[in-house]
Amino acid sequence: GDSVTQMEGPVTLSEEACLTINCTYTATGYPSLFWYVQYPGEGLQLLLKATKADDKGSNKGFEATYRKETTSFHLEKGSVQVSDSAVYFCALSDRGGNTPLVFGKGTRLSVIA
Amino acid sequence: DTAVSQTPKYLVTQMGNDKSIKCEQNLGHDTMYWYKQDSKKFLKIMFSYNNKELIINETVPNRFSPKSPDKAHLNLHINSLELGDSAVYFCASSQRGGSHGTQYFGPGTRLLVL
């Protein structure tokens, strides 16, 4: 079945450092790819998405590019802030729109001032 | 104007009790889901409904019974609660054929079984 593998945390960075969280996937067909973020004590929020090869999703300074050749969707940010401290989940789903998301195990990011 | 809402947000109860969690979405979506997040933050699908019909049931104990009275609501009833049921339960919704599979999540219900 489909699966998502993302780097295990926790990741601790100083403010203004660069962030990369690796994510690779295995899927039949051509899934949509997502990054969701969960701030402490809160629910899941969609951070960004990409729905076909070479698409780049971006939001709040975060970016990820859908790489079909390497089956990857790495999350990047050039300069992190304390407010970015959260758990980040990579996920995929069928583009048809009514199949469950398959999540990676999540990566906890802590940004220190 | 919350898109996906859940009640209650917190639920503390004793082993053996029966409890329900409610979910409502005002996005006009036709598909709704229940996910369970364990203590290690791992998220796993439990159920999926499309137009009020169950389409996915992922080897969940039959103590868990979802019910969808209409497209906008998906409730979860849990009988004879066990310690291992302690988790965060998330409701989500999506539109078949729309937004390329994007799902929108509720704030979660934090269930603690004592």
CSV table of C-alpha atoms in Angstrom, one decimal:
chain,number,residue,atom,x,y,z
A,1,GLY,CA,0.0,0.0,0.0
A,2,ASP,CA,0.9,3.7,-0.1
A,3,SER,CA,3.3,5.0,2.5
A,4,VAL,CA,5.1,8.1,3.6
A,5,THR,CA,8.5,8.2,5.3
A,6,GLN,CA,9.7,11.4,6.9
A,7,MET,CA,12.8,12.2,9.0
A,8,GLU,CA,12.3,11.5,12.6
A,9,GLY,CA,12.8,14.3,15.0
A,10,PRO,CA,13.0,16.1,17.2
A,11,VAL,CA,14.7,18.8,15.3
A,12,THR,CA,16.0,21.8,17.3
A,13,LEU,CA,17.2,24.9,15.5
A,14,SER,CA,18.2,28.4,16.4
A,15,GLU,CA,16.0,31.3,15.2
A,16,GLU,CA,16.8,32.3,11.6
A,17,ALA,CA,18.4,28.9,10.8
A,18,CYS,CA,17.5,27.0,7.6
A,19,LEU,CA,15.1,24.1,7.9
A,20,THR,CA,14.8,21.0,5.8
A,21,ILE,CA,12.5,18.1,6.7
A,22,ASN,CA,12.8,15.2,4.4
A,23,CYS,CA,9.8,13.3,3.1
A,24,THR,CA,9.6,10.4,0.6
A,25,TYR,CA,6.6,8.5,-0.5
A,26,THR,CA,5.6,5.2,-2.1
A,27,ALA,CA,2.3,5.3,-4.0
A,28,THR,CA,0.5,3.7,-6.9
A,29,GLY,CA,-0.6,6.2,-9.4
A,30,TYR,CA,-0.1,9.9,-9.0
A,31,PRO,CA,-1.0,11.2,-5.5
A,32,SER,CA,-1.4,14.7,-4.2
A,33,LEU,CA,1.2,15.6,-1.6
A,34,PHE,CA,0.7,17.7,1.5
A,35,TRP,CA,2.4,19.1,4.5
A,36,TYR,CA,0.2,19.6,7.6
A,37,VAL,CA,1.3,21.4,10.8
A,38,GLN,CA,0.1,20.8,14.3
A,39,TYR,CA,0.9,23.6,16.8
A,40,PRO,CA,1.1,22.6,20.5
A,41,GLY,CA,-2.4,21.7,21.8
A,42,GLU,CA,-4.1,22.4,18.5
A,43,GLY,CA,-5.5,20.5,15.5
A,44,LEU,CA,-4.0,19.9,12.1
A,45,GLN,CA,-3.7,22.8,9.6
A,46,LEU,CA,-2.9,22.5,6.0
A,47,LEU,CA,0.4,24.2,5.4
A,48,LEU,CA,0.9,23.6,1.7
A,49,LYS,CA,0.2,21.1,-1.1
A,50,ALA,CA,1.3,20.0,-4.6
A,51,THR,CA,-0.9,18.0,-6.9
A,52,LYS,CA,1.4,17.0,-9.8
A,53,ALA,CA,5.0,16.5,-10.6
A,54,ASP,CA,7.3,19.6,-10.4
A,55,ASP,CA,4.6,21.7,-8.6
A,56,LYS,CA,5.9,23.8,-5.8
A,57,GLY,CA,3.6,24.4,-2.8
A,58,SER,CA,4.4,27.4,-0.6
A,59,ASN,CA,2.9,29.2,2.4
A,60,LYS,CA,4.2,31.3,5.3
A,61,GLY,CA,7.8,31.1,3.9
A,62,PHE,CA,7.7,27.3,3.7
A,63,GLU,CA,8.2,25.5,0.4
A,64,ALA,CA,8.1,22.0,-1.0
A,65,THR,CA,8.5,20.7,-4.5
A,66,TYR,CA,6.8,17.5,-5.8
A,67,ARG,CA,9.7,15.4,-7.2
A,68,LYS,CA,8.3,12.4,-9.1
A,69,GLU,CA,11.8,11.1,-10.1
A,70,THR,CA,12.9,10.9,-6.5
A,71,THR,CA,9.4,10.4,-5.0
A,72,SER,CA,10.1,13.2,-2.5
A,73,PHE,CA,8.4,16.3,-1.1
A,74,HIS,CA,10.9,17.9,1.2
A,75,LEU,CA,9.8,20.8,3.4
A,76,GLU,CA,12.1,23.8,3.4
A,77,LYS,CA,12.3,27.3,5.0
A,78,GLY,CA,15.1,29.7,4.8
A,79,SER,CA,14.8,31.3,8.2
A,80,VAL,CA,12.7,29.8,11.0
A,81,GLN,CA,11.1,31.6,13.8
A,82,VAL,CA,10.2,30.6,17.3
A,83,SER,CA,6.5,30.6,16.2
A,84,ASP,CA,7.3,27.8,13.8
A,85,SER,CA,7.8,25.3,16.6
A,86,ALA,CA,5.3,22.6,15.9
A,87,VAL,CA,4.9,19.0,14.6
A,88,TYR,CA,5.0,18.8,10.8
A,89,PHE,CA,3.3,15.9,8.9
A,90,CYS,CA,3.9,14.9,5.4
A,91,ALA,CA,0.9,13.1,3.8
A,92,LEU,CA,-0.4,11.9,0.5
A,93,SER,CA,-3.8,11.0,-0.9
A,94,ASP,CA,-5.4,10.1,-4.1
A,95,ARG,CA,-6.3,13.1,-6.2
A,96,GLY,CA,-9.8,12.0,-6.6
A,97,GLY,CA,-10.7,13.6,-3.3
A,98,ASN,CA,-12.3,11.0,-1.1
A,99,THR,CA,-9.6,8.6,0.0
A,100,PRO,CA,-7.9,8.9,3.4
A,101,LEU,CA,-4.7,10.7,3.9
A,102,VAL,CA,-1.6,8.5,4.5
A,103,PHE,CA,0.6,10.3,7.0
A,104,GLY,CA,4.2,10.2,7.9
A,105,LYS,CA,5.1,9.8,11.6
A,106,GLY,CA,5.6,13.5,12.1
A,107,THR,CA,8.6,15.6,12.8
A,108,ARG,CA,8.7,17.8,15.9
A,109,LEU,CA,10.5,21.1,15.3
A,110,SER,CA,11.7,23.3,18.2
A,111,VAL,CA,13.1,26.7,17.4
A,112,ILE,CA,15.0,28.5,20.2
A,113,ALA,CA,15.6,32.2,20.4
B,1,ASP,CA,-17.8,30.3,10.8
B,2,THR,CA,-15.6,27.4,11.8
B,3,ALA,CA,-15.2,25.0,8.8
B,4,VAL,CA,-14.9,21.7,10.7
B,5,SER,CA,-15.9,21.7,14.4
B,6,GLN,CA,-15.9,18.9,17.0
B,7,THR,CA,-17.4,18.6,20.4
B,8,PRO,CA,-16.2,18.1,23.0
B,9,LYS,CA,-12.7,19.3,22.9
B,10,TYR,CA,-11.7,17.4,26.0
B,11,LEU,CA,-13.2,14.2,27.4
B,12,VAL,CA,-12.1,12.5,30.6
B,13,THR,CA,-14.0,9.4,31.6
B,14,GLN,CA,-13.8,6.1,33.4
B,15,MET,CA,-13.0,2.7,31.8
B,16,GLY,CA,-16.2,0.9,30.8
B,17,ASN,CA,-18.2,4.0,30.1
B,18,ASP,CA,-19.8,4.9,26.7
B,19,LYS,CA,-19.1,8.2,25.1
B,20,SER,CA,-19.8,10.1,21.9
B,21,ILE,CA,-17.9,12.7,19.9
B,22,LYS,CA,-19.7,14.9,17.4
B,23,CYS,CA,-18.3,16.5,14.2
B,24,GLU,CA,-19.9,19.0,11.8
B,25,GLN,CA,-18.6,20.6,8.7
B,26,ASN,CA,-20.0,23.7,6.9
B,27,LEU,CA,-17.8,23.3,3.8
B,28,GLY,CA,-20.4,21.5,1.7
B,29,HIS,CA,-18.1,18.5,1.4
B,30,ASP,CA,-19.5,15.0,0.7
B,31,THR,CA,-16.8,12.9,2.4
B,32,MET,CA,-15.9,12.9,6.1
B,33,TYR,CA,-13.3,10.9,8.1
B,34,TRP,CA,-12.3,10.0,11.6
B,35,TYR,CA,-8.6,9.7,12.4
B,36,LYS,CA,-6.9,8.6,15.6
B,37,GLN,CA,-3.7,10.2,16.8
B,38,ASP,CA,-1.8,8.1,19.4
B,39,SER,CA,0.5,9.3,22.1
B,40,LYS,CA,3.4,9.3,19.7
B,41,LYS,CA,1.5,11.6,17.4
B,42,PHE,CA,1.0,8.9,14.7
B,43,LEU,CA,-2.2,9.6,12.7
B,44,LYS,CA,-4.3,6.7,11.4
B,45,ILE,CA,-7.6,6.5,9.5
B,46,MET,CA,-10.4,4.9,11.3
B,47,PHE,CA,-13.5,5.5,9.2
B,48,SER,CA,-14.6,7.3,6.1
B,49,TYR,CA,-18.1,8.2,4.9
B,50,ASN,CA,-19.2,9.5,1.5
B,51,ASN,CA,-22.7,10.9,1.2
B,52,LYS,CA,-23.6,9.3,4.5
B,53,GLU,CA,-22.4,5.9,3.5
B,54,LEU,CA,-19.5,4.1,5.2
B,55,ILE,CA,-16.8,3.4,2.6
B,56,ILE,CA,-13.8,2.7,4.8
B,57,ASN,CA,-13.6,0.9,8.1
B,58,GLU,CA,-9.9,0.2,9.0
B,59,THR,CA,-9.9,-2.8,11.4
B,60,VAL,CA,-11.3,-0.7,14.3
B,61,PRO,CA,-12.8,-2.6,17.2
B,62,ASN,CA,-16.6,-2.8,16.9
B,63,ARG,CA,-16.9,-0.9,20.1
B,64,PHE,CA,-16.4,2.1,17.8
B,65,SER,CA,-19.5,2.9,15.8
B,66,PRO,CA,-19.6,5.9,13.5
B,67,LYS,CA,-22.9,7.4,12.4
B,68,SER,CA,-23.6,10.0,9.7
B,69,PRO,CA,-27.1,11.5,9.9
B,70,ASP,CA,-26.4,13.7,7.0
B,71,LYS,CA,-23.5,14.8,4.8
B,72,ALA,CA,-22.5,17.6,7.2
B,73,HIS,CA,-22.3,15.5,10.3
B,74,LEU,CA,-20.2,12.5,11.4
B,75,ASN,CA,-20.4,11.3,15.0
B,76,LEU,CA,-18.4,8.6,16.7
B,77,HIS,CA,-19.8,6.5,19.5
B,78,ILE,CA,-17.5,4.4,21.7
B,79,ASN,CA,-18.8,1.7,23.9
B,80,SER,CA,-17.0,0.1,26.9
B,81,LEU,CA,-14.1,2.5,26.8
B,82,GLU,CA,-10.6,1.0,27.5
B,83,LEU,CA,-7.4,2.6,28.6
B,84,GLY,CA,-5.9,2.1,25.1
B,85,ASP,CA,-8.7,4.3,23.6
B,86,SER,CA,-7.0,7.4,25.2
B,87,ALA,CA,-5.9,9.5,22.2
B,88,VAL,CA,-6.8,12.5,20.2
B,89,TYR,CA,-9.6,11.9,17.6
B,90,PHE,CA,-9.7,14.1,14.6
B,91,CYS,CA,-12.6,14.6,12.2
B,92,ALA,CA,-11.9,15.8,8.7
B,93,SER,CA,-13.7,16.4,5.4
B,94,SER,CA,-13.1,16.6,1.7
B,95,GLN,CA,-14.9,16.9,-1.5
B,96,ARG,CA,-14.8,14.1,-4.0
B,97,GLY,CA,-13.3,15.3,-7.2
B,98,GLY,CA,-12.4,18.7,-5.7
B,99,SER,CA,-9.2,20.3,-4.3
B,100,HIS,CA,-7.2,17.3,-5.4
B,101,GLY,CA,-7.8,15.4,-2.2
B,102,THR,CA,-7.3,18.2,0.3
B,103,GLN,CA,-8.8,17.5,3.7
B,104,TYR,CA,-9.7,20.0,6.3
B,105,PHE,CA,-9.5,19.0,10.0
B,106,GLY,CA,-11.3,19.8,13.1
B,107,PRO,CA,-9.5,20.9,16.3
B,108,GLY,CA,-9.5,17.4,17.7
B,109,THR,CA,-11.1,15.7,20.8
B,110,ARG,CA,-8.7,14.7,23.5
B,111,LEU,CA,-10.0,11.6,25.1
B,112,LEU,CA,-8.5,10.4,28.4
B,113,VAL,CA,-9.7,7.1,29.8
B,114,LEU,CA,-8.9,6.5,33.5
